[in-house]
Amino acid sequence: MRHRLLHCSFAALTVLAATASLKAAPAETRLADLKAKQIYLVEAKTGTVLLAENENQAFAPASLAKLMTMDLVFEAIRRGEISGTTSYRVSENAWRTGGAPSGTTTMFAALKSEVPMDDLIRGVIVQNANDACIIIAEGMAGSEAEFAARMTARARDLGMMRSSFGNATGLPEQPSTTTAHDLVLLAKHLHQKFPEYYPLYAQPDYTWNKIFQRNKNPLLSLGIGIDGLGAGFAEGQGFAAVSSVERNGTRLFLAMAGLASDKERQEESRRVLEWALSSFETRTVFETGATIGEAAVYGGTRSHVNLLAGETVDVYVPSRNGERLSGRIVYQWPLRAPVTKGQAVGSLQIFEGDRQLKVVPLHAADDIAAGSLFSKATDAVLELMLFWL
């Protein structure tokens, strides 16, 4: 048993944490009485996490699944597999399940007609149209089930490890799951990778086949600059939304779920985003090229290597009354020589009090060659001594 306890102590040592004060972060960092059961709020430029409550807790995305449907479409267009003029036929399944007979949000595509992709895209984004989603899924993949499998695979590619999709619409017949964290990841991806399509999320209305419909996203009308992305409702789980806003060069991405009503969803979106926009500012904690710390090297011509971030390290912090920032360097101890300049070594975790704001990858500043047999033996003795501490 003694050996196991010592082994656990060594396992803790293999993740070496060097904590250092970074800079004072003078504003109120907590927002009281959050209404959402799941929430995740991130500032885009710095990657700073402003709010995180149950952000990895699963819930049904409902119509927010359509964000992933659109990602597959945008990516296929970018790759040249389809174009805006590609047309798909309206099957009876698409018409009955998501069209006029369904009683759900629809673009009213006529049975057995053909609809160009440009119109289908706007049908999904502006009109929240279920028929458009099914038409796309069947046209691109042959069946909605196959398309949903592609959605889940794509989610994994994007790092959305807790999301899976049963269909292209988010309708409850085939269950889908996601998290607030994953939805923010997807929202950031859509904004960054597809700037030519992102403005459609703020398009106020769309007329197709002589049918006029306003944008179904209720958050666009709040008047605070929200320009996307969508809203959803799942029976028994409440109201959800993914929103983004930009003001004075600051862009925020917010995902919330588990809200009691559409009114609460709108009021809480306004309150959270206004708080984040008015109470914080961007600060630089490390300039480009600054040495952030060092890591021990085993069996090399030098015993330590300096660690650098690839770019300036900024955080989005309270503008007054905040807690002091701290940083923790984390890497697998010890590094084994040889070490190559630019090699990924570990990470810098930045905290405000006990709240983690962001994680920054760290890289070796120099090359360190493998050392002599004597240096390796010396390092081995040191490692053995630390093991028995």
Coordinates of C-alpha atoms in Angstrom, one line a residue:
M1 CA 0.0 0.0 0.0
R2 CA 2.9 2.3 0.8
H3 CA 4.2 1.8 -2.7
R4 CA 0.9 2.7 -4.2
L5 CA 0.7 5.9 -2.2
L6 CA 4.1 6.9 -3.3
H7 CA 3.2 6.1 -6.9
C8 CA 0.2 8.4 -6.7
S9 CA 2.5 11.2 -5.4
F10 CA 4.8 10.6 -8.4
A11 CA 1.8 10.8 -10.7
A12 CA 1.0 14.2 -9.3
L13 CA 4.6 15.3 -9.8
T14 CA 4.5 14.3 -13.5
V15 CA 2.2 17.3 -14.1
L16 CA 4.5 20.0 -12.9
A17 CA 2.7 23.2 -11.8
A18 CA 4.6 26.5 -11.5
T19 CA 2.3 29.2 -10.2
A20 CA 3.2 32.8 -10.7
S21 CA 1.4 36.1 -10.3
L22 CA 0.7 37.8 -13.7
K23 CA -1.0 41.1 -13.3
A24 CA -3.7 42.7 -11.3
A25 CA -7.1 42.4 -12.8
P26 CA -9.0 45.2 -11.2
A27 CA -14.7 44.6 -11.9
E28 CA -17.2 42.4 -10.8
T29 CA -16.6 38.9 -12.1
R30 CA -19.7 37.1 -10.9
L31 CA -23.2 37.4 -12.3
A32 CA -25.7 36.5 -9.7
D33 CA -28.9 34.4 -10.1
L34 CA -28.3 32.8 -13.5
K35 CA -31.5 31.5 -14.9
A36 CA -30.1 29.0 -17.4
K37 CA -29.3 25.4 -16.2
Q38 CA -26.5 25.3 -18.7
I39 CA -24.5 28.3 -19.8
Y40 CA -21.2 29.0 -21.5
L41 CA -19.9 32.5 -22.5
V42 CA -16.6 33.2 -24.3
E43 CA -14.9 36.3 -25.6
A44 CA -13.7 35.5 -29.1
K45 CA -10.4 37.3 -29.6
T46 CA -8.8 36.2 -26.3
G47 CA -10.7 32.9 -25.8
T48 CA -11.4 34.0 -22.2
V49 CA -14.3 32.1 -20.6
L50 CA -16.5 34.5 -18.8
L51 CA -19.3 32.1 -17.6
A52 CA -19.3 28.4 -17.3
E53 CA -22.1 26.5 -15.5
N54 CA -22.8 22.9 -16.4
E55 CA -21.3 23.7 -19.8
N56 CA -20.6 20.0 -20.4
Q57 CA -24.0 18.8 -19.3
A58 CA -26.0 17.2 -22.2
F59 CA -29.4 18.5 -23.4
A60 CA -31.4 18.2 -26.6
P61 CA -30.4 20.9 -29.1
A62 CA -33.8 21.0 -30.9
S63 CA -33.6 23.5 -33.7
L64 CA -30.0 24.3 -32.8
A65 CA -29.0 21.1 -34.5
K66 CA -29.5 23.1 -37.7
L67 CA -26.3 24.9 -37.0
M68 CA -24.5 21.6 -37.7
T69 CA -26.6 20.9 -40.8
M70 CA -25.5 24.3 -42.2
D71 CA -21.8 23.5 -41.4
L72 CA -22.0 20.4 -43.5
V73 CA -23.5 22.4 -46.4
F74 CA -21.0 25.2 -46.2
E75 CA -18.1 22.8 -46.1
A76 CA -19.4 20.9 -49.1
I77 CA -19.8 24.1 -51.1
R78 CA -16.2 25.2 -50.1
R79 CA -14.9 21.8 -51.3
G80 CA -16.7 22.2 -54.6
E81 CA -18.9 19.1 -54.0
I82 CA -22.1 21.2 -54.5
S83 CA -22.9 24.8 -55.3
G84 CA -25.6 27.4 -54.6
T85 CA -27.4 26.3 -57.8
T86 CA -27.5 22.6 -57.0
S87 CA -31.1 21.6 -56.8
Y88 CA -32.7 18.9 -54.7
R89 CA -36.1 17.2 -55.1
V90 CA -38.8 17.6 -52.3
S91 CA -39.6 14.0 -51.3
E92 CA -42.9 13.0 -49.6
N93 CA -41.0 12.4 -46.4
A94 CA -39.6 15.9 -46.4
W95 CA -43.0 17.4 -47.3
R96 CA -44.9 15.5 -44.6
T97 CA -42.3 15.6 -41.8
G98 CA -41.1 19.2 -42.2
G99 CA -43.3 20.8 -44.8
A100 CA -46.8 22.3 -44.8
P101 CA -48.6 19.2 -43.3
S102 CA -46.2 19.0 -40.3
G103 CA -47.3 22.0 -38.4
T104 CA -43.6 22.9 -37.7
T105 CA -41.5 25.8 -39.0
T106 CA -41.3 25.4 -42.8
M107 CA -40.5 27.1 -46.1
F108 CA -43.5 25.5 -47.7
A109 CA -41.6 23.7 -50.4
A110 CA -44.0 22.0 -52.8
L111 CA -44.1 18.2 -53.0
K112 CA -42.0 16.8 -55.9
S113 CA -40.7 20.3 -56.8
E114 CA -36.9 21.0 -56.9
V115 CA -35.3 23.7 -54.7
P116 CA -31.9 25.3 -55.3
M117 CA -29.4 25.1 -52.5
D118 CA -29.2 28.9 -52.1
D119 CA -32.9 29.0 -51.3
L120 CA -32.6 26.0 -49.0
I121 CA -29.8 27.6 -47.1
R122 CA -31.9 30.7 -46.4
G123 CA -34.9 28.5 -45.6
V124 CA -32.9 26.9 -42.9
I125 CA -31.2 30.0 -41.5
V126 CA -33.9 32.6 -41.8
Q127 CA -37.1 30.6 -41.7
N128 CA -35.8 27.7 -39.4
A129 CA -37.4 25.4 -42.0
N130 CA -37.5 21.7 -41.2
D131 CA -38.5 20.8 -44.8
A132 CA -35.4 22.5 -46.1
C133 CA -33.2 20.5 -43.7
I134 CA -34.7 17.2 -44.7
I135 CA -34.4 18.1 -48.4
I136 CA -30.7 18.9 -48.0
A137 CA -30.1 15.7 -46.0
E138 CA -31.7 13.5 -48.5
G139 CA -30.1 15.3 -51.4
M140 CA -26.6 15.3 -50.1
A141 CA -26.5 11.9 -48.3
G142 CA -29.3 9.8 -49.8
S143 CA -31.1 9.6 -46.5
E144 CA -31.5 11.8 -43.4
A145 CA -30.1 9.0 -41.2
E146 CA -26.9 8.9 -43.3
F147 CA -26.7 12.7 -43.1
A148 CA -27.1 12.6 -39.3
A149 CA -24.2 10.2 -39.1
R150 CA -22.1 12.7 -41.0
M151 CA -23.2 15.4 -38.6
T152 CA -22.0 13.4 -35.7
A153 CA -18.7 12.6 -37.4
R154 CA -18.2 16.3 -38.3
A155 CA -18.9 17.2 -34.7
R156 CA -16.0 15.0 -33.6
D157 CA -13.7 16.6 -36.2
L158 CA -14.6 20.0 -34.7
G159 CA -13.9 18.8 -31.1
M160 CA -17.5 18.6 -30.1
M161 CA -17.0 15.4 -28.2
R162 CA -20.3 15.4 -26.3
S163 CA -22.6 16.0 -29.3
S164 CA -24.5 13.5 -31.4
F165 CA -27.3 14.0 -33.9
G166 CA -30.2 11.8 -34.9
N167 CA -31.5 14.0 -37.7
A168 CA -30.9 17.2 -39.6
T169 CA -33.7 19.1 -38.0
G170 CA -33.5 18.6 -34.2
L171 CA -37.1 17.2 -34.2
P172 CA -37.5 14.8 -31.3
E173 CA -38.3 11.6 -33.2
Q174 CA -34.6 10.7 -33.4
P175 CA -32.9 12.0 -30.3
S176 CA -29.9 14.4 -30.5
T177 CA -27.7 15.7 -27.7
T178 CA -25.2 18.5 -27.3
T179 CA -23.8 20.8 -24.6
A180 CA -23.4 24.6 -24.2
H181 CA -19.6 24.2 -24.6
D182 CA -20.0 22.3 -27.9
L183 CA -22.5 24.8 -29.2
V184 CA -20.1 27.7 -28.6
L185 CA -17.3 25.8 -30.3
L186 CA -19.6 25.4 -33.3
A187 CA -20.8 29.0 -33.3
K188 CA -17.2 30.2 -33.3
H189 CA -16.3 27.9 -36.1
L190 CA -19.2 29.1 -38.3
H191 CA -18.3 32.7 -37.7
Q192 CA -14.6 32.2 -38.4
K193 CA -14.6 29.8 -41.3
F194 CA -17.7 30.9 -43.3
P195 CA -17.8 34.7 -43.2
E196 CA -19.6 34.8 -46.6
Y197 CA -22.6 32.9 -45.1
Y198 CA -22.6 34.2 -41.5
P199 CA -24.4 37.4 -42.2
L200 CA -27.5 35.3 -43.2
Y201 CA -28.1 34.6 -39.6
A202 CA -29.0 38.3 -39.1
Q203 CA -31.1 38.6 -42.2
P204 CA -34.4 40.0 -41.0
D205 CA -36.7 38.1 -43.4
Y206 CA -36.9 36.0 -46.5
T207 CA -39.5 35.7 -49.3
W208 CA -39.5 32.4 -51.2
N209 CA -42.2 31.2 -53.6
K210 CA -44.1 34.4 -52.8
I211 CA -44.3 33.5 -49.1
F212 CA -42.9 36.2 -46.8
Q213 CA -41.4 35.1 -43.4
R214 CA -39.5 36.9 -40.8
N215 CA -36.4 35.5 -39.2
K216 CA -37.4 33.0 -36.5
N217 CA -34.6 33.9 -34.1
P218 CA -36.3 35.9 -31.3
L219 CA -33.0 37.3 -30.0
L220 CA -32.3 39.4 -33.1
S221 CA -35.0 41.9 -32.0
L222 CA -33.4 42.7 -28.7
G223 CA -31.6 45.7 -30.1
I224 CA -28.2 45.0 -28.5
G225 CA -26.4 43.9 -31.7
I226 CA -27.0 40.2 -31.7
D227 CA -26.3 38.9 -35.2
G228 CA -26.9 35.1 -34.7
L229 CA -27.3 32.3 -34.4
G230 CA -30.4 30.4 -33.3
A231 CA -32.9 29.3 -30.7
G232 CA -34.5 26.0 -29.8
F233 CA -37.1 24.4 -27.5
A234 CA -37.2 20.8 -26.3
E235 CA -40.2 19.4 -24.3
G236 CA -39.2 18.8 -20.7
Q237 CA -35.8 20.6 -21.1
G238 CA -36.9 24.1 -21.8
F239 CA -35.7 26.9 -24.1
A240 CA -32.2 27.3 -25.4
A241 CA -30.2 29.7 -27.6
V242 CA -26.9 30.3 -29.2
S243 CA -26.1 34.0 -29.7
S244 CA -23.2 36.2 -30.8
V245 CA -22.8 39.9 -30.5
E246 CA -20.0 42.3 -31.5
R247 CA -19.5 45.8 -30.0
N248 CA -16.5 48.1 -30.3
G249 CA -14.3 45.2 -31.6
T250 CA -15.3 42.8 -28.9
R251 CA -17.2 39.6 -30.0
L252 CA -19.0 37.3 -27.5
F253 CA -20.4 33.8 -28.1
L254 CA -23.1 32.6 -25.6
A255 CA -24.9 29.3 -25.3
M256 CA -27.7 28.8 -22.8
A257 CA -30.2 26.1 -22.2
G258 CA -32.8 25.0 -19.6
L259 CA -34.7 28.4 -19.6
A260 CA -38.3 28.4 -18.5
S261 CA -39.8 30.5 -21.3
D262 CA -39.1 32.5 -24.4
K263 CA -39.4 35.6 -22.4
E264 CA -36.9 34.4 -19.8
R265 CA -34.6 33.4 -22.7
Q266 CA -34.7 36.9 -24.2
E267 CA -34.3 38.7 -20.8
E268 CA -31.4 36.5 -19.7
S269 CA -29.6 36.9 -23.1
R270 CA -29.8 40.6 -22.8
R271 CA -28.7 40.7 -19.2
V272 CA -25.7 38.3 -19.6
L273 CA -24.4 39.9 -22.8
E274 CA -24.8 43.5 -21.6
W275 CA -22.9 42.6 -18.4
A276 CA -20.1 41.0 -20.4
L277 CA -19.8 43.9 -22.8
S278 CA -19.9 46.7 -20.2
S279 CA -17.9 45.3 -17.3
F280 CA -14.8 43.8 -19.0
E281 CA -11.8 44.9 -21.0
T282 CA -8.9 43.3 -22.9
R283 CA -5.5 43.1 -21.1
T284 CA -2.2 41.8 -22.2
V285 CA -0.4 39.5 -19.8
F286 CA 2.5 38.4 -22.0
E287 CA 3.9 40.1 -25.0
T288 CA 4.9 38.2 -28.2
G289 CA 8.3 36.5 -27.6
A290 CA 8.2 36.9 -23.8
T291 CA 9.6 33.9 -21.8
I292 CA 6.7 32.6 -19.8
G293 CA 8.6 30.0 -17.8
E294 CA 10.9 27.0 -18.1
A295 CA 10.6 23.2 -18.1
A296 CA 13.1 20.6 -16.7
V297 CA 14.8 18.5 -19.4
Y298 CA 16.0 15.0 -18.8
G299 CA 19.2 13.7 -20.4
G300 CA 20.0 16.8 -22.4
T301 CA 22.9 19.1 -22.8
R302 CA 21.0 21.6 -20.7
S303 CA 18.8 20.9 -17.7
H304 CA 16.0 23.4 -18.6
V305 CA 14.4 25.0 -21.6
N306 CA 12.5 28.3 -21.8
L307 CA 8.8 28.2 -22.7
L308 CA 7.1 30.6 -25.1
A309 CA 3.6 31.2 -26.3
G310 CA 3.1 31.5 -30.1
E311 CA 1.6 34.9 -29.9
T312 CA 0.7 37.7 -27.5
V313 CA -1.3 36.4 -24.5
D314 CA -4.4 38.5 -23.9
V315 CA -7.3 38.0 -21.5
Y316 CA -10.7 39.7 -21.2
V317 CA -11.0 40.7 -17.6
P318 CA -13.1 42.8 -15.2
S319 CA -12.3 46.5 -15.6
R320 CA -12.5 47.1 -11.8
N321 CA -12.8 45.3 -8.4
G322 CA -11.5 42.0 -9.9
E323 CA -9.3 39.3 -8.3
R324 CA -5.6 39.0 -9.1
L325 CA -4.7 36.9 -12.1
S326 CA -2.4 33.9 -11.7
G327 CA -0.8 31.5 -14.2
R328 CA 0.1 27.9 -13.9
I329 CA 2.5 26.1 -16.3
V330 CA 1.6 22.5 -16.8
Y331 CA 3.8 19.9 -18.6
Q332 CA 4.7 16.2 -18.4
W333 CA 7.8 16.1 -16.1
P334 CA 10.5 15.7 -17.1
L335 CA 10.9 16.5 -20.8
R336 CA 13.1 13.9 -22.6
A337 CA 16.0 15.2 -24.7
P338 CA 16.3 15.9 -27.6
V339 CA 14.0 18.9 -27.5
T340 CA 13.3 20.8 -30.7
K341 CA 12.8 24.6 -30.9
G342 CA 9.0 25.2 -31.4
Q343 CA 8.1 21.8 -30.0
A344 CA 4.8 21.7 -28.2
V345 CA 5.7 21.3 -24.5
G346 CA 2.8 22.1 -22.3
S347 CA 0.3 24.8 -21.5
L348 CA -0.2 27.9 -19.5
Q349 CA -3.4 27.9 -17.5
I350 CA -4.6 31.4 -16.6
F351 CA -6.9 31.9 -13.6
E352 CA -8.8 34.7 -12.0
G353 CA -9.1 33.6 -8.4
D354 CA -10.1 29.9 -8.7
R355 CA -11.8 30.4 -12.1
Q356 CA -9.9 29.3 -15.2
L357 CA -10.0 31.9 -17.9
K358 CA -8.1 30.3 -20.7
V359 CA -5.4 27.7 -21.7
V360 CA -2.5 28.8 -23.8
P361 CA -0.2 26.2 -25.6
L362 CA 3.5 26.6 -24.8
H363 CA 6.5 25.8 -27.0
A364 CA 10.2 25.2 -26.5
A365 CA 12.3 28.3 -27.1
D366 CA 15.5 26.4 -28.1
D367 CA 16.9 23.2 -29.4
I368 CA 18.4 20.9 -26.7
A369 CA 20.4 17.9 -27.9
A370 CA 20.7 14.6 -26.0
G371 CA 23.5 14.8 -23.5
S372 CA 26.3 12.5 -22.5
L373 CA 26.0 9.2 -20.5
F374 CA 27.1 11.1 -17.4
S375 CA 24.4 13.7 -17.7
K376 CA 21.8 11.0 -18.3
A377 CA 23.0 9.1 -15.2
T378 CA 22.9 12.3 -13.1
D379 CA 19.4 13.1 -14.3
A380 CA 18.3 9.5 -13.6
V381 CA 19.5 9.8 -10.0
L382 CA 17.6 13.1 -9.6
E383 CA 14.4 11.6 -11.0
L384 CA 14.8 8.6 -8.6
M385 CA 15.2 11.0 -5.6
L386 CA 12.1 12.9 -6.6
F387 CA 10.2 9.7 -6.9
W388 CA 10.9 8.8 -3.3
L389 CA 10.0 12.3 -1.9

